[in-house]
Amino acid sequence: MRVLDVQNLSVQYHTGNGRKKALDEVSFSVERGETVGIVGESGSGKSTAMLAVMGLLPENAEVTSDEISVCGRQASPERDIAMVLQDSLSCLNPTVKIGRQITETIRAHKKCTRQEARERAEELLDMAGIRDPKLRMRQYPFELSGGMRQRTAIAITLACEPKLIIADEPTTALDAAVQAQILRLLKRIVRDTDASLLVVSHDMGVIAALCGRVFVMQSGRIVEQGAAEEIFYSPQQEYTKKLLRDAKGSEYFPAGGRDGEVLLRLEHVTKVFGTRDGIRDISFDIRKGEVYALAGDSGSGKTTLARILTGILKPDSGVIFYKGEKLETAASAGAWRGKIQMVFQDPYGSLNPCLTAGCALSEALKAQGRMTAKERWKKVEEMLSLVGLSSEDADRYSEEFSGGERQRIGIARALISEPELLICDEALSALDAAARAQILELLLSIQRKRGIACLFISHDLALIRKISSRISVLYGGRMAESGETKEVCSDPWHPYTKLLLNAVPRPDLPNARKARPVLPAETVRRKEREKGCPFGELCGHAMECCCSEAPGLYSFGRRKIACFLYSEEHTGRRTKGYRMTSQI
Ligand code: SF4
């Protein structure tokens, strides 16, 4: 039975500059119990097609179609279709507790008492893999991690008992380990409920892991369609081949700068938030012109570190040096902050919707107070062209740009004040493979030309491997392993680094469908951190000592590793000249 049937769907926007075609006679369908993928770069029209099906396009959109039907009748999206979006924080109401958000959805779809709705909500959270649903029901969205928020959004989706779930980039903002959990959850939901799943993604890895049939979209048209095997093993269109090539990411960007002068040094920096995440005893240095990577899953403390470096948070203990100067006084911290700029993950949230792109960039310069309005504007135009946008884009508001374009503005805003250190916090993870490659190339060419150091924070080890010279892998707020990126990624010594490398989704069918190692929910991991090795419960190599004490950091040349497998006291004395190798 056909659950969704869309025939010749076209959309055009009426804008101040005339009509703009977004979709051109697009047709696709989903059968009952089937998982179908729509894949394409950002701006290819995937999300517009989904919003048109849901009836959620803005008023200036003109929609025409021969048919949009669900289960053979005209679509009633609010009843039959539910959507899981990429940005779970913005689709949950920040001022309403999780429990109420789910029970309200249940009661809007079904006649039942409050108590019955509450019981059903607990059941749905449990189904979505959230431990201790009673506790979570009493919390606000900001109290949950990214993965848990996405699970909550999925639970709300299930509350509607939809015939079709549309998952629009459901795992884009999540790290590899949580991504694997969510993909598993979506698979299970399709298997256990009567719902069909339509996955919209730029990520060939996600499509390979989930979908049986695939539609490829380019510039508002479907250019290729077929069974996943046909698309992945014998793509016909050049565009599909390019998507697959981009996803495999064969291009490497040789990293430099590792021998430069030390720009920033952290020594034993600790910041804890009671029972919440934090970082403990983190030390590393970043050199001039170097790309240094921080890797780890959500809750590993990467963002806490970025916040400390940008001055948003103050460490509880430890010292930070900038160009050899201890950063303690407010004055030195102020001067330091101007030299460190950040590119955020969420280009939607980091740009002020009330400002045009030009104003957003000009504001960043205004804060420095060194230029006249005319000079500022000239610099804004220069920056826009540097990031591949035109000077006309200066008059557009953030909502008029695609995700990739917004991120270009985010980069231009960070670069406009000529920083010495750029912190990129998951800056590319919301972009499709092609946009990611373009922006990465742009970012790195500017970084090299200007000798800017870059702290690249990401869960994407495949990307980190290509661009950084040195890496620190964090787990549970502690350093697990650090060293030269090439060595760490090609020959991981820490069990967690190995797990993280294995969790990277791959755009080839056999690998994508293999059961990948999955880390459990963060709630469990937080408790483990209190005592013993933070990775203890999950480690296949754990010894007795791992439960009672946390390992220190052992150094072997340029590699540092926090694991008892590398300590003399727990694995026996070494003879002189012993050369340590991976113990896993
Ligand atoms: Fe595993 Fe023990 Fe090493 Fe921790 S210290 S990673 S538990 S072997």
XYZ file of C-alpha atoms and ligand atoms in Angstrom:
592
model
C 0.000 0.000 0.000
C 1.288 3.439 -0.924
C 1.597 5.651 2.157
C 2.769 8.830 0.418
C 2.269 9.688 -3.226
C 3.605 12.971 -4.599
C 3.239 13.664 -8.312
C 4.655 16.608 -10.238
C 5.123 18.882 -7.281
C 6.397 22.344 -8.224
C 7.134 25.291 -5.956
C 8.094 28.826 -6.819
C 8.697 31.746 -4.517
C 7.478 35.246 -5.255
C 10.264 37.529 -4.097
C 11.057 41.226 -4.475
C 13.288 40.276 -7.431
C 10.628 38.255 -9.259
C 9.832 34.537 -9.205
C 12.315 31.955 -8.082
C 11.758 28.299 -8.938
C 12.556 25.994 -6.028
C 11.010 22.685 -7.181
C 10.324 21.512 -10.698
C 7.812 18.663 -11.168
C 9.150 16.432 -8.447
C 7.532 12.999 -7.964
C 8.249 10.451 -5.265
C 6.423 7.874 -3.201
C 6.758 5.790 -0.046
C 5.214 2.357 0.427
C 3.964 1.009 3.756
C 6.755 -0.081 6.113
C 9.359 1.234 3.675
C 12.288 3.543 4.411
C 12.960 5.896 1.531
C 15.763 8.441 1.277
C 15.921 11.775 -0.490
C 19.490 12.921 -0.849
C 21.026 16.076 -2.294
C 23.243 19.019 -1.434
C 21.928 21.973 0.531
C 19.762 24.141 -1.725
C 18.742 21.125 -3.856
C 15.126 21.487 -2.710
C 14.830 18.473 -0.375
C 13.501 20.408 2.599
C 11.239 22.566 0.399
C 9.645 19.366 -0.925
C 9.036 18.114 2.629
C 7.614 21.445 3.798
C 5.337 21.508 0.732
C 4.030 18.028 1.613
C 3.435 19.196 5.187
C 1.778 22.431 4.002
C 4.323 24.477 5.934
C 5.752 26.708 3.210
C 5.521 30.486 3.700
C 2.823 32.544 2.024
C 5.027 33.719 -0.834
C 5.408 30.126 -2.055
C 3.194 29.003 -4.938
C 2.653 25.244 -4.808
C 1.226 23.191 -7.685
C 0.955 19.418 -7.966
C -1.035 16.660 -9.652
C -1.246 14.741 -6.411
C -0.139 14.787 -2.787
C -1.885 11.961 -0.997
C -1.368 9.899 2.140
C -2.798 6.369 2.193
C -4.800 7.087 -0.929
C -6.549 10.201 0.348
C -5.629 13.844 0.242
C -2.862 14.457 2.754
C -3.879 15.743 6.153
C -0.347 16.324 7.425
C -1.251 17.105 11.018
C -2.904 13.672 11.340
C -0.915 11.325 9.157
C 2.606 12.713 8.942
C 5.046 13.702 11.673
C 8.410 15.307 11.232
C 11.719 14.898 13.063
C 13.866 17.943 12.426
C 17.599 18.518 12.545
C 17.518 21.169 15.232
C 15.733 19.496 18.131
C 16.306 22.443 20.471
C 14.390 24.873 18.308
C 11.491 22.477 17.741
C 11.010 21.902 21.474
C 9.480 24.701 23.527
C 12.284 25.885 25.855
C 9.864 27.156 28.516
C 7.767 24.007 28.845
C 8.833 20.814 30.593
C 9.358 17.746 28.416
C 6.465 15.864 30.027
C 3.928 18.552 29.243
C 5.128 18.880 25.647
C 4.523 15.183 25.041
C 1.254 14.851 26.968
C -0.186 17.872 25.139
C 0.637 16.257 21.798
C -0.938 12.973 22.920
C -4.131 14.707 24.096
C -4.339 16.750 20.895
C -4.452 13.523 18.898
C -6.407 11.232 21.178
C -9.161 11.506 23.780
C -7.657 10.477 27.098
C -7.230 11.608 30.709
C -4.129 13.445 31.917
C -3.003 10.349 33.779
C -3.354 8.166 30.687
C -1.441 10.732 28.627
C 1.329 10.795 31.252
C 1.624 7.017 31.222
C 1.730 6.998 27.428
C 4.378 9.757 27.451
C 6.597 7.669 29.749
C 6.099 4.699 27.452
C 7.075 6.766 24.395
C 10.205 8.186 26.046
C 11.179 4.672 27.027
C 10.575 3.524 23.445
C 12.812 6.356 22.225
C 15.584 4.981 24.433
C 15.463 7.561 27.236
C 16.360 6.124 30.590
C 14.455 7.242 33.662
C 11.565 8.822 31.721
C 9.839 9.983 34.946
C 12.803 12.238 35.740
C 13.144 13.502 32.155
C 9.448 14.439 32.065
C 10.141 16.967 34.827
C 13.055 18.583 32.976
C 13.306 21.399 30.451
C 14.862 20.844 27.005
C 18.051 22.749 27.895
C 18.738 20.247 30.680
C 19.086 17.419 28.162
C 21.996 16.593 25.865
C 21.673 16.923 22.066
C 21.106 13.180 21.673
C 18.435 13.089 24.384
C 16.653 16.102 22.872
C 16.556 14.340 19.516
C 15.138 11.231 21.214
C 12.506 13.426 22.897
C 11.608 14.953 19.515
C 11.210 11.409 18.169
C 8.996 10.491 21.153
C 6.773 13.503 20.386
C 6.640 12.371 16.764
C 5.465 8.936 17.869
C 2.798 10.493 20.085
C 0.954 11.454 16.891
C 0.858 7.791 15.812
C 1.732 8.875 12.277
C 1.528 6.759 9.147
C 4.656 8.429 7.878
C 7.630 9.914 9.728
C 9.670 12.439 7.798
C 13.154 12.711 9.286
C 14.796 15.844 7.908
C 18.557 15.613 8.544
C 17.791 13.763 11.817
C 21.377 13.194 12.875
C 23.283 16.033 11.239
C 23.991 17.910 14.453
C 24.931 14.802 16.450
C 28.275 13.139 16.994
C 29.089 9.783 15.432
C 28.270 7.708 18.507
C 24.888 9.381 19.188
C 24.181 9.387 15.453
C 24.560 5.607 15.421
C 22.107 5.328 18.345
C 19.502 7.522 16.636
C 19.817 5.611 13.358
C 19.283 2.367 15.255
C 16.286 3.864 17.004
C 14.712 4.995 13.721
C 15.239 1.527 12.250
C 13.607 -0.059 15.282
C 10.640 2.291 15.119
C 9.962 1.362 11.491
C 10.238 -2.305 12.390
C 8.059 -2.155 15.522
C 5.378 0.345 14.511
C 3.269 0.535 11.407
C 4.968 3.736 10.249
C 6.980 4.334 7.086
C 10.046 6.528 7.136
C 11.153 9.191 4.674
C 14.719 10.293 5.397
C 15.924 13.577 3.974
C 19.656 13.979 4.220
C 22.811 15.220 2.573
C 24.724 12.407 4.234
C 25.223 9.364 2.019
C 26.313 7.454 5.150
C 22.917 7.991 6.818
C 21.067 7.101 3.600
C 23.171 3.939 3.202
C 22.472 2.895 6.802
C 18.687 3.280 6.606
C 17.123 3.369 3.161
C 15.938 0.719 0.766
C 15.064 3.156 -2.020
C 16.712 6.478 -2.807
C 15.784 9.628 -4.737
C 18.632 11.979 -5.665
C 17.761 15.680 -5.927
C 19.663 18.453 -7.645
C 18.533 22.052 -8.198
C 14.880 21.321 -7.463
C 14.611 18.199 -9.662
C 14.905 14.476 -9.069
C 17.831 13.435 -11.231
C 18.110 9.777 -10.280
C 16.120 7.207 -8.354
C 16.321 3.526 -7.604
C 17.051 0.836 -5.041
C 19.864 1.746 -2.640
C 22.068 -0.946 -4.227
C 21.664 0.641 -7.690
C 22.414 4.134 -6.421
C 25.454 3.104 -4.381
C 26.930 0.435 -6.678
C 26.092 1.758 -10.151
C 25.105 5.426 -10.054
C 24.202 6.706 -13.510
C 24.287 10.457 -13.071
C 27.467 12.442 -12.698
C 25.849 14.309 -9.785
C 25.193 11.087 -7.823
C 28.768 9.958 -8.459
C 29.977 13.314 -7.161
C 27.852 12.996 -3.997
C 29.392 9.587 -3.350
C 32.900 10.881 -4.036
C 32.366 13.879 -1.739
C 31.013 11.632 1.020
C 34.090 9.428 0.832
C 36.134 12.606 1.129
C 39.223 11.545 -0.726
C 40.828 14.981 -0.725
C 43.460 15.691 1.914
C 44.643 19.024 3.181
C 48.182 18.688 4.433
C 48.382 20.312 7.843
C 51.258 22.540 8.890
C 52.289 24.839 11.704
C 53.056 22.196 14.333
C 56.560 23.541 14.877
C 55.614 27.206 15.272
C 55.787 29.289 18.395
C 53.246 28.412 21.129
C 50.231 30.724 20.949
C 47.987 29.283 23.618
C 48.799 26.854 26.394
C 46.450 25.203 28.844
C 47.811 23.624 32.016
C 45.604 21.361 34.129
C 42.432 23.290 33.338
C 39.399 22.050 35.259
C 35.799 23.208 35.199
C 33.049 21.087 36.718
C 29.321 21.723 36.966
C 28.228 19.654 39.953
C 26.910 16.432 38.499
C 26.799 17.886 34.995
C 29.472 17.696 32.335
C 32.720 19.519 32.663
C 36.420 19.074 32.028
C 39.111 17.816 34.344
C 42.840 18.366 34.217
C 43.172 19.290 30.544
C 46.578 20.369 29.233
C 47.699 21.049 25.662
C 49.134 23.832 23.550
C 48.268 25.341 20.188
C 50.986 26.760 17.964
C 50.905 29.672 15.541
C 49.360 28.719 12.198
C 48.508 25.202 13.384
C 45.219 23.314 13.020
C 44.733 21.530 16.342
C 41.788 19.175 16.709
C 39.653 18.329 19.720
C 37.616 15.180 19.199
C 35.043 13.393 21.309
C 31.333 12.649 21.485
C 28.720 14.910 23.070
C 29.313 15.332 26.786
C 33.067 14.894 26.367
C 33.714 18.502 27.363
C 34.765 19.914 23.971
C 32.330 22.815 24.080
C 33.106 23.606 27.729
C 36.722 24.006 26.669
C 35.771 26.294 23.782
C 33.718 28.413 26.176
C 36.630 28.740 28.549
C 38.931 29.794 25.723
C 36.525 32.447 24.475
C 36.094 33.780 28.014
C 32.430 32.752 28.374
C 33.351 30.460 31.283
C 36.033 30.781 33.948
C 37.985 27.646 34.841
C 37.763 26.381 38.447
C 41.494 25.679 38.433
C 44.426 25.474 36.052
C 46.222 28.135 34.060
C 45.915 29.432 30.521
C 48.805 31.248 28.831
C 48.376 33.372 25.718
C 51.715 34.108 24.015
C 53.418 33.210 27.267
C 51.340 35.609 29.341
C 49.244 34.189 32.141
C 45.635 35.080 31.636
C 44.270 36.120 34.943
C 43.528 39.800 34.934
C 40.388 41.064 33.266
C 42.480 43.447 31.138
C 44.645 40.755 29.617
C 41.611 38.523 29.175
C 39.846 41.326 27.269
C 42.753 41.818 24.871
C 43.033 38.078 24.439
C 39.376 37.641 23.571
C 39.599 39.981 20.597
C 42.285 37.732 19.160
C 40.201 34.593 19.527
C 37.086 34.275 17.411
C 34.619 31.490 17.120
C 32.678 29.894 14.279
C 29.622 28.129 15.680
C 27.889 24.949 14.652
C 24.461 26.448 14.326
C 24.540 29.245 11.766
C 20.784 29.787 12.359
C 21.153 30.444 16.046
C 24.389 32.432 15.860
C 23.135 35.124 13.469
C 20.730 37.836 14.573
C 17.589 37.416 12.423
C 16.876 41.168 12.656
C 20.198 42.140 11.028
C 21.173 41.880 7.383
C 24.370 39.985 6.643
C 26.145 43.297 6.019
C 25.026 44.739 9.362
C 26.038 41.561 11.237
C 29.555 41.842 9.809
C 29.763 45.586 10.274
C 28.694 45.226 13.952
C 31.683 42.961 14.567
C 33.985 45.695 13.252
C 32.163 48.466 15.067
C 32.994 46.811 18.375
C 36.671 47.441 17.592
C 35.952 51.119 16.869
C 38.888 51.604 14.484
C 37.102 52.299 11.203
C 34.729 54.798 9.654
C 31.376 53.543 8.370
C 32.673 53.681 4.782
C 35.795 51.691 5.600
C 33.711 49.157 7.486
C 31.393 48.677 4.547
C 34.326 48.197 2.184
C 35.720 45.536 4.493
C 32.295 43.861 4.715
C 32.123 43.590 0.915
C 35.684 42.261 0.805
C 34.839 39.627 3.425
C 31.650 38.571 1.650
C 33.549 38.029 -1.574
C 36.292 36.195 0.358
C 33.726 33.654 1.571
C 32.138 33.313 -1.871
C 29.134 35.628 -1.455
C 28.334 38.769 -3.429
C 28.035 42.348 -2.238
C 24.248 42.169 -2.918
C 24.064 39.504 -0.215
C 24.921 42.211 2.324
C 21.277 43.387 2.177
C 19.762 39.964 2.794
C 18.559 38.694 6.170
C 19.779 35.411 7.631
C 16.497 33.576 6.909
C 16.964 34.239 3.186
C 20.202 32.235 3.077
C 20.678 28.476 2.896
C 22.502 26.697 5.743
C 25.784 26.702 3.797
C 25.521 30.398 2.988
C 24.766 31.223 6.613
C 27.854 29.383 7.689
C 29.881 31.409 5.186
C 28.569 34.554 6.895
C 29.494 33.062 10.277
C 33.032 32.510 9.025
C 33.245 35.996 7.532
C 32.082 37.457 10.852
C 34.743 35.561 12.743
C 37.480 36.514 10.280
C 36.587 40.159 9.858
C 38.300 41.170 13.095
C 41.516 39.419 11.993
C 41.881 36.889 14.806
C 45.038 34.958 15.676
C 43.122 31.911 16.808
C 39.906 30.659 15.285
C 37.823 28.173 17.254
C 35.571 26.155 14.960
C 33.065 24.356 17.182
C 31.464 21.683 14.972
C 31.421 24.436 12.355
C 30.919 22.145 9.381
C 28.755 19.417 10.845
C 25.448 20.927 9.723
C 26.560 21.192 6.083
C 26.262 18.715 3.251
C 29.366 17.038 1.906
C 29.864 19.385 -1.043
C 29.308 22.571 0.984
C 31.526 21.160 3.717
C 34.359 20.529 1.274
C 34.039 24.023 -0.236
C 33.880 25.792 3.109
C 36.676 23.714 4.537
C 38.905 24.558 1.603
C 38.017 28.221 1.963
C 38.602 28.194 5.704
C 41.943 26.450 5.427
C 43.225 28.619 2.589
C 42.443 31.759 4.615
C 43.868 30.166 7.762
C 47.146 29.390 5.980
C 47.439 32.651 4.090
C 46.996 34.662 7.263
C 48.834 32.273 9.565
C 45.827 31.925 11.868
C 45.887 29.047 14.333
C 42.725 26.977 14.381
C 41.232 24.860 17.129
C 38.979 22.511 15.249
C 36.392 20.934 17.549
C 34.526 18.082 15.969
C 33.093 14.624 16.399
C 33.983 13.899 12.780
C 37.234 11.981 12.947
C 37.256 11.454 9.191
C 37.465 15.210 8.747
C 39.868 15.832 11.615
C 42.211 13.275 10.158
C 42.446 15.218 6.925
C 43.072 18.690 8.206
C 44.753 18.762 11.604
C 48.356 18.263 12.613
C 47.745 17.322 16.248
C 44.746 16.002 18.120
C 43.370 15.551 21.621
C 40.629 13.003 22.098
C 38.388 13.766 25.079
C 36.102 11.386 26.900
C 33.935 12.179 29.902
C 35.649 15.546 30.331
C 39.140 14.028 30.501
C 41.905 13.657 27.986
C 41.905 10.084 26.643
C 44.658 10.356 24.051
C 46.645 13.051 22.309
C 49.383 13.208 19.728
C 50.069 13.639 16.024
C 46.756 13.252 14.201
C 48.144 10.860 11.584
C 49.525 8.517 14.227
C 46.497 8.638 16.541
C 43.963 8.097 13.743
C 45.846 5.395 11.871
C 46.967 3.522 14.994
C 44.718 4.358 17.967
C 46.057 3.259 21.340
C 43.128 4.167 23.572
C 40.072 1.876 23.434
C 37.782 4.918 23.183
C 39.691 6.415 20.221
C 39.302 3.099 18.442
C 35.564 3.010 19.155
C 35.176 6.584 17.931
C 37.020 5.794 14.708
C 34.817 2.752 14.117
C 31.625 4.739 14.714
C 32.153 7.055 11.713
C 29.246 6.346 9.289
C 30.455 5.259 5.874
C 28.756 5.871 2.571
C 29.120 2.298 1.369
C 26.283 -0.160 1.861
C 27.949 -3.176 3.476
C 29.769 -1.064 6.059
C 26.857 1.269 6.725
C 24.548 -1.644 7.505
C 26.961 -3.459 9.737
C 26.056 -3.210 13.426
C 28.463 -0.523 14.569
C 29.610 -0.181 18.167
C 27.277 2.135 20.001
C 27.906 4.083 23.168
C 25.075 4.012 25.685
C 23.124 7.042 26.846
C 25.084 9.773 28.594
C 23.091 9.400 31.815
C 24.895 6.193 32.588
C 28.264 7.531 31.624
C 28.011 10.506 33.946
C 27.771 8.277 36.986
C 30.798 6.287 35.878
C 32.986 9.344 35.856
C 32.875 9.870 39.580
C 35.283 7.011 40.277
C 37.668 5.039 38.143
C 38.357 5.364 34.423
C 35.562 7.350 32.767
C 35.529 4.779 29.969
C 35.545 1.840 32.408
C 32.054 0.408 31.930
C 32.391 0.332 28.165
C 35.946 -0.808 27.842
C 36.594 -4.321 26.676
C 40.093 -4.182 28.204
C 39.137 -2.992 31.705
C 41.137 -4.349 34.629
C 40.342 -4.288 38.325
C 42.243 -1.038 38.877
C 40.116 0.702 36.209
C 37.056 0.654 38.505
C 38.727 2.245 41.518
C 41.008 4.941 40.131
C 41.236 7.179 37.101
C 44.337 6.625 34.965
C 46.959 9.350 34.778
C 48.445 10.573 31.523
C 51.357 8.423 30.284
C 53.741 9.916 27.703
C 55.411 8.047 24.859
C 57.239 10.495 22.599
C 54.628 12.806 21.151
C 51.750 10.597 22.218
C 50.031 10.932 25.588
C 47.515 8.399 26.752
C 45.259 8.030 29.791
C 44.928 4.279 30.108
C 46.314 1.747 32.584
C 47.253 -0.576 29.711
C 50.236 1.720 29.208
C 51.353 2.007 32.840
C 54.281 0.064 34.227
C 52.690 -0.428 37.643
C 49.687 -2.267 36.217
C 51.182 -4.117 33.263
C 54.693 -4.876 34.500
C 58.149 -3.262 34.315
C 59.637 -2.606 30.919
C 63.167 -3.371 29.874
C 65.445 -0.547 28.770
C 64.800 0.462 25.162
C 61.275 -1.016 25.199
C 59.236 0.584 22.441
C 55.568 0.981 23.326
C 52.984 0.013 20.711
C 49.200 -0.164 20.782
C 47.971 -2.570 23.467
C 44.479 -2.995 22.016
Fe 39.965 0.609 29.533
Fe 41.168 0.604 31.939
Fe 42.307 1.818 29.851
Fe 40.140 2.845 31.012
S 42.143 2.588 31.941
S 40.525 2.650 28.837
S 39.004 0.993 31.516
S 41.905 -0.368 30.078
